[in-house]
Tab-separated table of C-alpha atoms in Angstrom:
chain	number	residue	atom	x	y	z
A	92	MET	CA	39.706	51.173	35.328
A	93	SER	CA	37.838	52.934	32.582
A	94	LYS	CA	40.216	51.614	29.978
A	95	PHE	CA	39.734	48.112	31.182
A	96	LYS	CA	35.964	48.365	30.903
A	97	LYS	CA	36.157	49.610	27.338
A	98	LYS	CA	38.219	46.650	26.288
A	99	THR	CA	35.721	44.120	27.511
A	100	GLY	CA	32.958	46.025	25.760
A	101	THR	CA	34.542	45.710	22.360
A	102	SER	CA	35.550	42.086	22.640
A	103	GLN	CA	32.048	41.020	23.637
A	104	ASN	CA	30.501	40.691	20.181
A	105	ILE	CA	31.957	37.898	18.140
A	106	PRO	CA	31.503	38.374	14.405
A	107	THR	CA	28.789	35.907	13.371
A	108	SER	CA	28.140	37.261	9.929
A	109	ALA	CA	30.025	34.396	8.318
A	110	LEU	CA	27.889	31.779	10.037
A	111	PRO	CA	25.135	31.687	7.371
A	112	ASP	CA	27.787	31.196	4.741
A	113	ILE	CA	29.131	28.192	6.552
A	114	ILE	CA	25.651	26.757	6.973
A	115	PHE	CA	24.991	27.375	3.303
A	116	MET	CA	28.166	25.638	2.282
A	117	LEU	CA	27.128	22.648	4.368
A	118	LEU	CA	23.616	22.715	2.936
A	119	PHE	CA	24.870	22.811	-0.619
A	120	PHE	CA	27.443	20.140	0.057
A	121	PHE	CA	24.838	17.713	1.349
A	122	MET	CA	22.331	18.670	-1.324
A	123	VAL	CA	24.834	17.864	-4.026
A	124	THR	CA	26.193	14.681	-2.521
A	125	THR	CA	22.990	12.965	-1.369
A	126	VAL	CA	21.501	10.481	-3.778
A	127	LEU	CA	17.772	10.207	-3.359
A	128	ARG	CA	17.133	7.144	-5.444
A	129	GLU	CA	19.883	4.711	-6.111
A	130	GLN	CA	17.961	2.680	-8.618
A	131	GLU	CA	16.656	3.732	-11.930
A	132	ILE	CA	13.197	2.571	-12.858
A	133	LEU	CA	13.350	0.830	-16.196
A	134	VAL	CA	9.644	0.202	-16.629
A	135	GLU	CA	6.707	2.540	-16.954
A	136	GLN	CA	5.064	3.348	-13.658
A	137	LYS	CA	1.597	4.785	-13.583
A	138	ILE	CA	0.455	3.604	-10.193
A	139	PRO	CA	-3.296	2.875	-10.056
A	140	GLN	CA	-5.635	4.621	-7.661
A	141	ALA	CA	-7.495	3.063	-4.775
A	142	THR	CA	-9.354	4.192	-1.675
A	143	GLN	CA	-8.737	1.514	0.930
A	144	LEU	CA	-5.051	2.085	1.423
A	145	GLN	CA	-3.077	0.694	4.283
A	146	LYS	CA	0.336	1.760	5.404
A	147	LEU	CA	3.062	-0.691	6.149
A	148	GLU	CA	4.840	-0.423	9.427
A	149	LYS	CA	8.307	-1.824	8.995
A	150	LYS	CA	10.117	-0.513	5.970
A	151	THR	CA	12.978	-2.952	6.349
A	152	LEU	CA	10.679	-5.864	5.600
A	153	ILE	CA	9.582	-4.490	2.261
A	154	SER	CA	11.068	-5.458	-1.069
A	155	TYR	CA	9.935	-3.853	-4.260
A	156	LEU	CA	8.937	-5.353	-7.565
A	157	TYR	CA	8.183	-3.063	-10.477
A	158	ILE	CA	6.014	-4.324	-13.279
A	159	GLY	CA	5.255	-2.485	-16.469
A	160	LYS	CA	6.104	-1.892	-20.078
A	161	PRO	CA	9.843	-1.212	-20.469
A	162	LYS	CA	10.666	2.412	-21.152
A	163	ASN	CA	13.336	1.372	-23.587
A	164	THR	CA	11.185	-0.651	-25.944
A	165	ALA	CA	13.935	-0.955	-28.538
A	166	MET	CA	16.067	-2.869	-26.104
A	167	PHE	CA	13.615	-4.790	-23.952
A	168	GLY	CA	10.500	-5.109	-26.112
A	169	ALA	CA	6.988	-3.844	-25.516
A	170	GLU	CA	5.699	-6.661	-23.338
A	171	PRO	CA	5.373	-5.971	-19.587
A	172	ARG	CA	8.487	-6.925	-17.666
A	173	VAL	CA	9.388	-7.303	-14.026
A	174	GLN	CA	12.097	-5.201	-12.474
A	175	ALA	CA	13.781	-6.170	-9.237
A	176	ASN	CA	16.499	-3.974	-7.769
A	177	ASP	CA	17.870	-2.360	-10.916
A	178	VAL	CA	17.595	-5.069	-13.527
A	179	LEU	CA	14.771	-6.589	-15.485
A	180	ILE	CA	14.305	-10.206	-14.541
A	181	ASN	CA	12.337	-13.078	-15.952
A	182	THR	CA	9.357	-14.398	-14.072
A	183	LYS	CA	11.232	-17.616	-13.364
A	184	ASP	CA	13.953	-15.742	-11.474
A	185	ILE	CA	11.558	-14.274	-8.929
A	186	VAL	CA	11.975	-17.214	-6.551
A	187	LEU	CA	15.735	-16.678	-6.568
A	188	TRP	CA	15.319	-12.968	-6.021
A	189	VAL	CA	12.920	-13.493	-3.106
A	190	ASN	CA	15.416	-15.826	-1.468
A	191	GLN	CA	18.152	-13.236	-1.875
A	192	GLU	CA	15.916	-10.619	-0.295
A	193	LYS	CA	15.083	-12.982	2.536
A	194	ASP	CA	18.766	-13.540	3.211
A	195	LYS	CA	19.157	-9.844	3.899
A	196	LEU	CA	16.698	-10.067	6.761
A	197	SER	CA	17.371	-11.519	10.158
A	198	GLU	CA	16.399	-15.081	10.906
A	199	ALA	CA	13.295	-14.167	12.870
A	200	GLU	CA	11.908	-11.782	10.293
A	201	ARG	CA	12.331	-13.928	7.219
A	202	ASP	CA	8.794	-15.164	7.000
A	203	GLN	CA	7.411	-11.660	7.455
A	204	ILE	CA	8.860	-10.370	4.205
A	205	THR	CA	6.422	-8.166	2.318
A	206	ILE	CA	6.569	-7.624	-1.401
A	207	SER	CA	5.364	-4.253	-2.564
A	208	MET	CA	4.234	-4.713	-6.116
A	209	LYS	CA	4.334	-1.489	-8.053
A	210	ALA	CA	2.532	-2.356	-11.219
A	211	ASP	CA	1.574	-0.064	-14.021
A	212	ARG	CA	-2.161	0.352	-14.441
A	213	ASP	CA	-2.040	-0.777	-18.070
A	214	VAL	CA	-0.570	-4.178	-17.243
A	215	LYS	CA	-2.907	-7.093	-17.800
A	216	MET	CA	-3.705	-9.685	-15.155
A	217	GLY	CA	-1.747	-12.375	-16.984
A	218	PRO	CA	1.737	-11.214	-16.004
A	219	ILE	CA	0.485	-10.185	-12.562
A	220	SER	CA	-0.865	-13.633	-11.805
A	221	ASP	CA	2.346	-15.235	-13.047
A	222	VAL	CA	4.257	-13.113	-10.570
A	223	GLN	CA	1.828	-14.019	-7.813
A	224	PHE	CA	2.272	-17.692	-8.608
A	225	GLU	CA	6.046	-17.365	-8.312
A	226	LEU	CA	5.692	-15.493	-5.040
A	227	ARG	CA	3.602	-18.322	-3.682
A	228	GLU	CA	6.290	-20.748	-4.778
A	229	ALA	CA	8.874	-18.642	-2.960
A	230	ASP	CA	6.677	-18.503	0.122
A	231	ALA	CA	6.559	-14.710	0.204
A	232	ARG	CA	2.854	-14.444	0.648
A	233	LYS	CA	2.424	-10.954	2.000
A	234	LEU	CA	1.812	-8.822	-1.012
A	235	LEU	CA	1.043	-5.130	-1.192
A	236	TYR	CA	-0.502	-3.745	-4.322
A	237	ALA	CA	1.002	-0.275	-4.331
A	238	ALA	CA	-1.607	2.366	-5.044
A	239	VAL	CA	-2.120	6.052	-4.618
A	240	GLY	CA	-5.056	7.646	-2.864
A	241	LYS	CA	-8.267	8.597	-4.564
A	242	VAL	CA	-10.916	10.909	-3.217
A	243	GLN	CA	-13.639	8.724	-1.847
A	244	ASN	CA	-17.153	9.396	-2.977
B	210	MET	CA	38.039	57.751	13.895
B	211	ALA	CA	40.021	54.562	13.814
B	212	ARG	CA	37.313	52.785	15.744
B	213	LYS	CA	34.608	53.899	13.335
B	214	LYS	CA	36.453	52.531	10.328
B	215	GLY	CA	36.820	49.133	11.955
B	216	ARG	CA	33.134	48.883	12.609
B	217	LEU	CA	32.294	49.741	9.014
B	218	THR	CA	34.324	46.930	7.571
B	219	GLN	CA	32.961	44.435	10.063
B	220	GLU	CA	29.319	44.770	9.076
B	221	VAL	CA	28.320	42.669	6.088
B	222	ASN	CA	24.769	43.025	4.978
B	223	ALA	CA	23.434	39.594	5.725
B	224	GLY	CA	19.822	40.514	6.302
B	225	SER	CA	18.496	38.968	3.122
B	226	MET	CA	20.410	35.751	3.634
B	227	ALA	CA	17.622	34.374	5.760
B	228	ASP	CA	15.111	35.075	3.025
B	229	ILE	CA	17.181	33.237	0.468
B	230	ALA	CA	17.581	30.316	2.805
B	231	PHE	CA	13.855	30.260	3.403
B	232	LEU	CA	13.101	30.336	-0.277
B	233	LEU	CA	15.406	27.406	-0.857
B	234	LEU	CA	13.961	25.527	2.071
B	235	ILE	CA	10.399	26.030	0.883
B	236	PHE	CA	11.321	25.127	-2.677
B	237	PHE	CA	12.812	21.818	-1.616
B	238	LEU	CA	10.011	21.149	0.826
B	239	VAL	CA	7.493	21.492	-1.962
B	240	THR	CA	9.358	19.593	-4.638
B	241	THR	CA	10.528	16.541	-2.714
B	242	THR	CA	8.197	13.611	-2.521
B	243	ILE	CA	8.946	10.999	0.027
B	244	ALA	CA	8.100	7.598	-1.359
B	245	SER	CA	5.349	6.227	0.811
B	246	ASP	CA	4.433	2.594	0.973
B	247	LYS	CA	0.720	2.670	0.704
B	248	GLY	CA	-1.402	0.138	-0.992
B	249	ILE	CA	-3.817	-2.713	-0.692
B	250	LEU	CA	-2.537	-5.602	1.336
B	251	ASN	CA	-3.248	-9.084	0.150
B	252	ILE	CA	-2.193	-12.413	1.587
B	253	LEU	CA	-1.563	-15.021	-1.063
B	254	PRO	CA	-2.630	-18.600	-0.438
B	255	PRO	CA	0.118	-21.096	0.410
B	256	LYS	CA	1.713	-22.899	-2.461
B	257	GLN	CA	0.177	-26.017	-3.785
B	258	ASP	CA	1.821	-29.361	-3.466
B	259	PRO	CA	1.813	-30.869	-6.961
B	260	ASN	CA	1.335	-34.366	-5.533
B	261	GLN	CA	-1.696	-33.420	-3.537
B	262	PRO	CA	-4.832	-32.141	-5.174
B	263	PRO	CA	-6.217	-28.979	-3.596
B	264	PRO	CA	-8.522	-29.781	-0.699
B	265	GLU	CA	-12.140	-30.064	-1.566
B	266	VAL	CA	-13.946	-27.134	-0.075
B	267	LEU	CA	-17.598	-27.737	0.337
B	268	LEU	CA	-19.401	-24.470	0.195
B	269	ASN	CA	-22.899	-23.820	-0.849
B	270	GLU	CA	-23.387	-21.614	-3.847
B	271	ARG	CA	-25.336	-19.157	-1.707
B	272	ASN	CA	-22.261	-18.641	0.472
B	273	ILE	CA	-20.114	-17.434	-2.412
B	274	PHE	CA	-20.325	-13.951	-3.823
B	275	ASN	CA	-19.055	-14.289	-7.358
B	276	ILE	CA	-17.374	-11.385	-9.083
B	277	LEU	CA	-16.189	-12.053	-12.605
B	278	VAL	CA	-14.204	-9.550	-14.621
B	279	ASN	CA	-13.653	-10.397	-18.251
B	280	ALA	CA	-10.957	-9.357	-20.677
B	281	ASN	CA	-12.948	-6.281	-21.696
B	282	ASP	CA	-13.052	-5.156	-18.047
B	283	GLN	CA	-16.771	-5.871	-17.831
B	284	LEU	CA	-18.186	-6.979	-14.527
B	285	LEU	CA	-20.496	-9.869	-13.789
B	286	VAL	CA	-21.552	-9.804	-10.164
B	287	GLU	CA	-23.694	-12.690	-8.928
B	288	GLY	CA	-24.818	-13.348	-12.491
B	289	GLU	CA	-25.772	-9.759	-13.152
B	290	TYR	CA	-24.037	-7.329	-15.421
B	291	LEU	CA	-22.720	-4.215	-13.650
B	292	ASP	CA	-21.550	-0.993	-15.269
B	293	ASN	CA	-19.441	0.346	-12.442
B	294	THR	CA	-18.242	-0.635	-9.025
B	295	GLU	CA	-20.024	2.085	-7.079
B	296	LYS	CA	-22.766	-0.068	-5.617
B	297	LEU	CA	-20.552	-3.096	-5.172
B	298	SER	CA	-19.466	-2.462	-1.604
B	299	GLU	CA	-23.050	-1.943	-0.415
B	300	ASP	CA	-24.132	-5.199	-2.055
B	301	LEU	CA	-21.186	-6.911	-0.449
B	302	LYS	CA	-22.068	-5.642	2.996
B	303	ASP	CA	-25.591	-6.952	2.573
B	304	PHE	CA	-24.183	-10.285	1.460
B	305	ILE	CA	-21.689	-10.601	4.309
B	306	LEU	CA	-24.190	-9.637	6.975
B	307	ASN	CA	-27.081	-11.648	5.621
B	308	PHE	CA	-27.204	-14.256	8.434
B	309	GLY	CA	-29.368	-16.623	6.403
B	310	ALA	CA	-28.847	-19.707	8.527
B	311	PRO	CA	-26.707	-18.793	11.551
B	312	ASP	CA	-25.485	-21.435	13.981
B	313	GLU	CA	-25.091	-20.785	17.696
B	314	ASP	CA	-21.811	-18.871	17.442
B	315	ALA	CA	-23.138	-16.780	14.600
B	316	VAL	CA	-26.215	-15.847	16.614
B	317	ALA	CA	-23.923	-14.685	19.419
B	318	LEU	CA	-21.939	-12.690	16.884
B	319	PHE	CA	-25.122	-11.214	15.485
B	320	ASN	CA	-26.220	-10.075	18.926
B	321	SER	CA	-22.858	-8.399	19.512
B	322	LEU	CA	-23.171	-6.237	16.405
B	323	PRO	CA	-24.343	-2.648	16.611
B	324	ALA	CA	-27.917	-1.998	15.514
B	325	SER	CA	-26.922	-0.324	12.251
B	326	LEU	CA	-25.201	-3.503	11.125
B	327	ARG	CA	-27.949	-5.765	12.439
B	328	ASN	CA	-30.424	-3.928	10.231
B	329	ARG	CA	-28.542	-5.200	7.217
B	330	ALA	CA	-29.406	-8.796	8.019
B	331	LYS	CA	-32.051	-9.679	5.458
B	332	ARG	CA	-31.992	-13.347	6.512
B	333	SER	CA	-32.553	-14.276	2.915
B	334	SER	CA	-32.192	-17.960	2.151
B	335	ASP	CA	-30.311	-17.469	-1.108
B	336	SER	CA	-27.530	-15.339	0.373
B	337	SER	CA	-24.793	-16.162	2.863
B	338	ASP	CA	-25.452	-18.240	5.982
B	339	HIS	CA	-23.225	-16.258	8.342
B	340	PRO	CA	-20.042	-14.175	8.058
B	341	MET	CA	-17.830	-16.421	10.192
B	342	SER	CA	-15.269	-18.775	8.711
B	343	GLY	CA	-16.989	-21.386	6.621
B	344	GLY	CA	-19.653	-18.836	5.798
B	345	ALA	CA	-19.553	-15.945	3.387
B	346	VAL	CA	-16.751	-15.933	0.845
B	347	VAL	CA	-16.113	-13.306	-1.801
B	348	SER	CA	-14.643	-14.749	-4.956
B	349	ILE	CA	-12.926	-12.614	-7.576
B	350	LYS	CA	-12.120	-14.198	-10.883
B	351	THR	CA	-10.411	-12.438	-13.751
B	352	ASN	CA	-9.167	-13.268	-17.203
B	353	ARG	CA	-5.552	-12.962	-18.144
B	354	GLY	CA	-6.569	-10.040	-20.308
B	355	THR	CA	-8.276	-8.083	-17.523
B	356	SER	CA	-6.453	-4.864	-16.764
B	357	TYR	CA	-4.705	-4.593	-13.431
B	358	GLU	CA	-6.413	-1.290	-12.793
B	359	ARG	CA	-9.863	-2.866	-12.989
B	360	TYR	CA	-8.852	-5.764	-10.791
B	361	LEU	CA	-7.520	-3.407	-8.158
B	362	GLU	CA	-10.679	-1.336	-8.347
B	363	VAL	CA	-12.777	-4.406	-7.588
B	364	LEU	CA	-10.483	-5.591	-4.824
B	365	ASP	CA	-10.584	-2.087	-3.394
B	366	GLN	CA	-14.375	-2.199	-3.165
B	367	VAL	CA	-14.327	-5.606	-1.490
B	368	LYS	CA	-11.829	-4.354	1.068
B	369	ARG	CA	-13.951	-1.278	1.552
B	370	ALA	CA	-16.988	-3.373	2.455
B	371	TYR	CA	-15.034	-5.283	5.073
B	372	PHE	CA	-13.300	-2.234	6.516
B	373	GLU	CA	-16.576	-0.367	6.814
B	374	ILE	CA	-18.083	-3.259	8.725
B	375	TYR	CA	-15.057	-3.471	11.013
B	376	ALA	CA	-15.017	0.270	11.591
B	377	GLU	CA	-18.710	0.394	12.360
B	378	ARG	CA	-18.353	-2.324	14.952
B	379	VAL	CA	-15.864	-0.311	16.957
B	380	GLY	CA	-17.484	3.044	16.286
B	381	LEU	CA	-14.807	4.554	14.079
B	382	THR	CA	-14.799	5.723	10.520
B	383	SER	CA	-13.250	3.453	7.948
B	384	ASP	CA	-10.288	5.796	7.510
B	385	GLN	CA	-9.595	5.826	11.213
B	386	TYR	CA	-9.812	2.071	11.400
B	387	ARG	CA	-7.358	1.584	8.589
B	388	ALA	CA	-4.953	4.019	10.204
B	389	LEU	CA	-4.757	1.873	13.338
B	390	THR	CA	-1.317	0.386	13.623
B	391	GLY	CA	-1.716	-2.019	16.499
B	392	LYS	CA	1.415	-0.664	18.113
B	393	ASN	CA	-0.096	-0.085	21.510
B	394	PRO	CA	-2.515	-2.398	23.311
B	395	ALA	CA	-5.477	-0.032	22.982
B	396	GLU	CA	-5.195	0.074	19.193
B	397	ARG	CA	-4.522	-3.644	19.061
B	398	GLU	CA	-7.701	-4.245	20.999
B	399	LEU	CA	-9.750	-2.057	18.647
B	400	LEU	CA	-8.326	-3.841	15.614
B	401	ASP	CA	-9.129	-7.250	17.037
B	402	ARG	CA	-12.575	-6.262	18.176
B	403	GLY	CA	-13.419	-5.043	14.678
B	404	LYS	CA	-12.272	-8.214	12.988
B	405	GLU	CA	-13.451	-10.714	15.544
B	406	GLY	CA	-15.594	-13.420	14.011
B	407	ILE	CA	-15.717	-11.816	10.561
B	408	PRO	CA	-12.608	-12.902	8.690
B	409	MET	CA	-11.780	-11.230	5.418
B	410	ALA	CA	-12.614	-14.150	3.190
B	411	ILE	CA	-11.537	-13.007	-0.244
B	412	SER	CA	-10.728	-15.721	-2.701
B	413	ILE	CA	-8.802	-14.704	-5.771
B	414	ALA	CA	-9.115	-17.371	-8.393
B	415	GLU	CA	-6.447	-18.235	-10.891
B	416	PRO	CA	-7.293	-16.228	-14.024
B	417	ASP	CA	-8.283	-18.203	-17.060
B	418	LYS	CA	-6.552	-18.009	-20.373
B	419	ILE	CA	-8.949	-15.838	-22.334
B	420	GLY	CA	-7.744	-12.572	-23.794
B	421	GLY	CA	-4.196	-12.690	-22.570
B	422	ASN	CA	-0.940	-14.356	-23.318
C-alpha cells in the first residue's frame, strides 16, 4: 500500500520547464515570418497635422493613394508623384486603378469605396486637385485626407 | 540517493525566462505602430457632364463665406487679410449662425438651438440668411501653388466650426461627437440630431493656375 502511494506521488508533477522554450520558439517563428507591410512606400510621406480627425469604420472599403516627392529622385524625378499599391502611376491611370479597386469589393459596397489620400505636406495643391478631378471622374467621391493628430489649443 | 540525483537534473532554472519574455513583449508593444486610418473626410462633388454646363446656383454674396489661399499660403478671408487660422473657426460659427433673414423653417431651427448657440445670432444683414441648405456656404479657393498643408489647415478649421456647432446642440464636446460611430441607434440618433438642418456646406473651388504647374 505504502509503495503504491509513493509511486503516484512522484508521477504527479509533469516537467513543464520546457514549455517556455516551446512558446519562445513559436513566438520567434511568427515574429520572423510575419510581414507587417507588404508594400514599400516609394514617395516621401510627412503626413500633415490636423485636429478634426475622424476614424473610418470599415477598413475593407479603404484604398490608399500616396502622393509625394519620390524618394528615388534619380529614377523618378523630383516632381510629386502618385503611388497606388506598390507602383508609381500617372494621374491619368487613377480611373483605371479605382475601377480595379472597386472590382475587389462586393457588388453592394462598390459605391461606398473610400480613398484615403496620404499626401506629403510639401505637395502643392496642383497635383492634389488633379487627383481629385480624376477621382470624381471615377466616381469615387468619398475622400479621406489622412492626417495625424495635433494638440488642440 | 538515487532519487535525489534525479531531482537535481530535472530542475532547470527557468525563473528569469518570464522576465526576458516580458522585456521582449514590452519592447515590441512600444515599437510597433498600428497604421490607423484617421483623417479629414471630404465628399467630392459628382463629376461634370461636359455637354451640360454646371447648374447656375443663385446665392447672394452675403451667404458665401469666402476663404482664399494664395500661392504664398496667405489667407484672404471675406476680403480681409489674416495671419493665422486661429480665429477662423469662431468667425465661421458666427457666420453660420447669423440668421440674417430666416424663413419659417429656419425660425423653427433657431428656436430648437441651445441658448449658447442662439446668442451667436447677430442677425446682421450682410452675413448669412440661415444655416439650412440654400443658406450659408463656406467656399475655399486655392491656387495650384498653395501647399497642401495650408489647405488642410483651413479645411480643418472649417470642419471644426461645424463639429463644434453639432456637438453643442447635443451637449457633447467636439471630440466626443466626432468619436460617435453611428453603430447603435442611440449614437445614430445623436449624430442626426446634431446635423439636422445644418448641412456641412463646404464648397471647394477648382484651384486656379497661379503659382503651380
